[in-house]
PDB file of C-alpha atoms in Angstrom:
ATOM      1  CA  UNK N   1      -5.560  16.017  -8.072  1.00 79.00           C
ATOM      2  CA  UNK N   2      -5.378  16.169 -11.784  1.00 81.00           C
ATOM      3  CA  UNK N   3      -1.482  16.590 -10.935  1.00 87.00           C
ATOM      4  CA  UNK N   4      -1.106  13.669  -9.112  1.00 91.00           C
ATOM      5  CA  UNK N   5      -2.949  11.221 -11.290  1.00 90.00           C
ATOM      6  CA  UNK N   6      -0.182  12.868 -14.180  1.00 88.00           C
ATOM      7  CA  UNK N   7       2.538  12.050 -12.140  1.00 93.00           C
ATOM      8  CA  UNK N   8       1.487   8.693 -11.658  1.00 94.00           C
ATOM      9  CA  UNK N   9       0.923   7.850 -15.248  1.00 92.00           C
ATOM     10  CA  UNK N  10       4.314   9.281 -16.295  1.00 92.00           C
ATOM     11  CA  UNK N  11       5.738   6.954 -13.177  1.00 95.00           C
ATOM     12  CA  UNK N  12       3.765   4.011 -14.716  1.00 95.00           C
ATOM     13  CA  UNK N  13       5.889   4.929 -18.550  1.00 93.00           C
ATOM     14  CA  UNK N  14       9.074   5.137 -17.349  1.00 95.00           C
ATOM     15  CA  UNK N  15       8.211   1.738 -15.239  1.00 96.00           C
ATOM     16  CA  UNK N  16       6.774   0.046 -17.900  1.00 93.00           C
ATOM     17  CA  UNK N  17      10.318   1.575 -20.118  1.00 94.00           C
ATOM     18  CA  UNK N  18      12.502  -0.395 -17.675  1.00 96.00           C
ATOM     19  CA  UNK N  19      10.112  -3.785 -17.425  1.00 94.00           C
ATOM     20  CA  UNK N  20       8.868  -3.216 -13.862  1.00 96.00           C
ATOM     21  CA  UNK N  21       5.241  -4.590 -14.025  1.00 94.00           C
ATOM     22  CA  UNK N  22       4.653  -4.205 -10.404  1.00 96.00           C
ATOM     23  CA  UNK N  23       5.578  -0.702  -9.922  1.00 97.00           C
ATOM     24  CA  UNK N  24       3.521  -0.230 -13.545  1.00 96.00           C
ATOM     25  CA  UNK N  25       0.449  -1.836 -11.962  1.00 96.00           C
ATOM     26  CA  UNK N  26       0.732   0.387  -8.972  1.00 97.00           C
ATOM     27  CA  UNK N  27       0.941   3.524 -10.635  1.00 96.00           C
ATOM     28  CA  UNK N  28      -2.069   2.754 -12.879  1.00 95.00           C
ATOM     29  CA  UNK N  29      -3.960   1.288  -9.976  1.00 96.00           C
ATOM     30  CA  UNK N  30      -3.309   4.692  -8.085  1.00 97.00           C
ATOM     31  CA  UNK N  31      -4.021   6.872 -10.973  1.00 95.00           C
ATOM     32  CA  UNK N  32      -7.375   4.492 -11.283  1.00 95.00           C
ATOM     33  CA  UNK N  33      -8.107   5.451  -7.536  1.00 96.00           C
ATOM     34  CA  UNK N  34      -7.621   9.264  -7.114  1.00 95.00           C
ATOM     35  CA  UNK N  35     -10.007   9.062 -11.159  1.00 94.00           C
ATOM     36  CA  UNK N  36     -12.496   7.413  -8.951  1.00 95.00           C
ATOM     37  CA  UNK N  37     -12.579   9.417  -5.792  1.00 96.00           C
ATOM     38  CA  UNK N  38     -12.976  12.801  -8.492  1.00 94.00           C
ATOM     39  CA  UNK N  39     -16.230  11.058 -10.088  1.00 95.00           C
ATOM     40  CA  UNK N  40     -17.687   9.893  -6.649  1.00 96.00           C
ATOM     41  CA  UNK N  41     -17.150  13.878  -5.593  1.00 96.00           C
ATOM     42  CA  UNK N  42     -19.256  15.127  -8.812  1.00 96.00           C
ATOM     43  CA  UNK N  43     -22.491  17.244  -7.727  1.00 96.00           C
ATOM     44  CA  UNK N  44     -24.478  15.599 -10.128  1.00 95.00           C
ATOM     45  CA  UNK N  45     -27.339  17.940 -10.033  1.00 95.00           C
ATOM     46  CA  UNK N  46     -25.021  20.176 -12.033  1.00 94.00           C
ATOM     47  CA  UNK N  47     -24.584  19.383 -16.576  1.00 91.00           C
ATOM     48  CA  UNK N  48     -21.011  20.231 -16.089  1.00 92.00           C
ATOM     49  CA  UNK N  49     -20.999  17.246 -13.573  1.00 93.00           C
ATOM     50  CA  UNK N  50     -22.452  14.937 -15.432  1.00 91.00           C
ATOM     51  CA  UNK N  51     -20.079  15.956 -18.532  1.00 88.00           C
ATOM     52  CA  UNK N  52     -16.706  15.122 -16.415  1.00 89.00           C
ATOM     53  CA  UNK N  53     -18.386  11.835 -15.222  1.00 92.00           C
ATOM     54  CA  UNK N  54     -18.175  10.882 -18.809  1.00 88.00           C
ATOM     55  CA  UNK N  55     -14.991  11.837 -19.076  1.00 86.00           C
ATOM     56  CA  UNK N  56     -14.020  10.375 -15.977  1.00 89.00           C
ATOM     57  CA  UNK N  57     -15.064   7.070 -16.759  1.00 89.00           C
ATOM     58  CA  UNK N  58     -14.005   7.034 -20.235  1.00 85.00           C
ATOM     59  CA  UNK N  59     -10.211   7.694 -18.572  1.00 88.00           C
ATOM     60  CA  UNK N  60     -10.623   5.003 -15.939  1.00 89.00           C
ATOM     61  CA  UNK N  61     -11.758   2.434 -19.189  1.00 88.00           C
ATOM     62  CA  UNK N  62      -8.236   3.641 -20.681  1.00 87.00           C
ATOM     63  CA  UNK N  63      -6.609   3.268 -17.460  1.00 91.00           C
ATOM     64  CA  UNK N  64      -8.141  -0.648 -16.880  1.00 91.00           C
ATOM     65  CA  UNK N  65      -6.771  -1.767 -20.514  1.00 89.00           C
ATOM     66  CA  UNK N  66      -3.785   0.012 -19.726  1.00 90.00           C
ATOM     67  CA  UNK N  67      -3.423  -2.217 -16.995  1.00 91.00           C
ATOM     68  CA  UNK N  68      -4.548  -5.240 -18.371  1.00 91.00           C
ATOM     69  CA  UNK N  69      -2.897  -4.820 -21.557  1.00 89.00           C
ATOM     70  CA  UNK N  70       0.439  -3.481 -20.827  1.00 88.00           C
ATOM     71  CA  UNK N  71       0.234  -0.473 -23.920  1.00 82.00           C
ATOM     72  CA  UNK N  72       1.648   2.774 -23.271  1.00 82.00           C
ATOM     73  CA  UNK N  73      -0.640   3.924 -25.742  1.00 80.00           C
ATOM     74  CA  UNK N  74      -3.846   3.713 -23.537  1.00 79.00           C
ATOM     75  CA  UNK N  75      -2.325   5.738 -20.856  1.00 82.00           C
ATOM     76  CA  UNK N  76      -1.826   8.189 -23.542  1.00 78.00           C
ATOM     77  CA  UNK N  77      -5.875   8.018 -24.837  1.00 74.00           C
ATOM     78  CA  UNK N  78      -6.368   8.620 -21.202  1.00 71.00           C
ATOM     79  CA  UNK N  79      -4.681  12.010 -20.651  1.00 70.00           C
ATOM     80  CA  UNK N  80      -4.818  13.788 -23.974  1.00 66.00           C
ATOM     81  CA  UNK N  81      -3.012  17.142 -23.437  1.00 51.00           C
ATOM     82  CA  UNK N  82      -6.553  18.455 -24.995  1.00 46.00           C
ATOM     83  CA  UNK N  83      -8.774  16.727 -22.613  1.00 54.00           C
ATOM     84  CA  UNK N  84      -6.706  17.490 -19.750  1.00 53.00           C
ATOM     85  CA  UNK N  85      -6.412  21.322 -20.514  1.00 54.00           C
ATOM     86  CA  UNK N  86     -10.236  21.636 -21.210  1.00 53.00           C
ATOM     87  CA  UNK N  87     -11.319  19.808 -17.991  1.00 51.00           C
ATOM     88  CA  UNK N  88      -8.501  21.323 -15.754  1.00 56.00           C
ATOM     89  CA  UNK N  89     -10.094  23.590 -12.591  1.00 51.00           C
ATOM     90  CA  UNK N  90      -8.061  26.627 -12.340  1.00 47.00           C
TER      91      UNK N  90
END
């Protein structure tokens, strides 16, 4: 999943590169959805859980402004290669 929500965000760049604010909105609104449906799927009797909730709803928070605001930059605070390597599943 963690694929898909990267392909989405680099569709929702190279939208927002060429001025197309509905297929930007999209993109981030489907990258927002498949964040969701990985937090909702969290055992939360589990620590490790309840560390990638954090995560996950700190990226959704980027994801939002992104949306609202229009800034490239807050898709990037939302997939930080670091983050995304460290909270990858194999």
């Amino acid at each position: 999943m963690y694929d898909i929500i990267e392909e989405n965000l680099t569709l929702a760049k190279e939208a927002l590169d060429k001025g197309d604010r509905p297929a930007f909105r999209n993109e981030i609104k489907q990258a927002v959805s498949f964040v969701k449906e990985l937090l909702v799927s969290l055992d939360m009797s589990y620590e490790v859980s309840k560390n990638l909730a954090s995560l996950y709803i700190y990226v959704s928070r980027c994801l939002n402004f992104a949306l609202v605001s229009g800034k490239k930059e807050e898709i990037g605070r939302a997939v930080q290669q670091e983050c995304r390597d460290r909270y990858r599943m194999p």
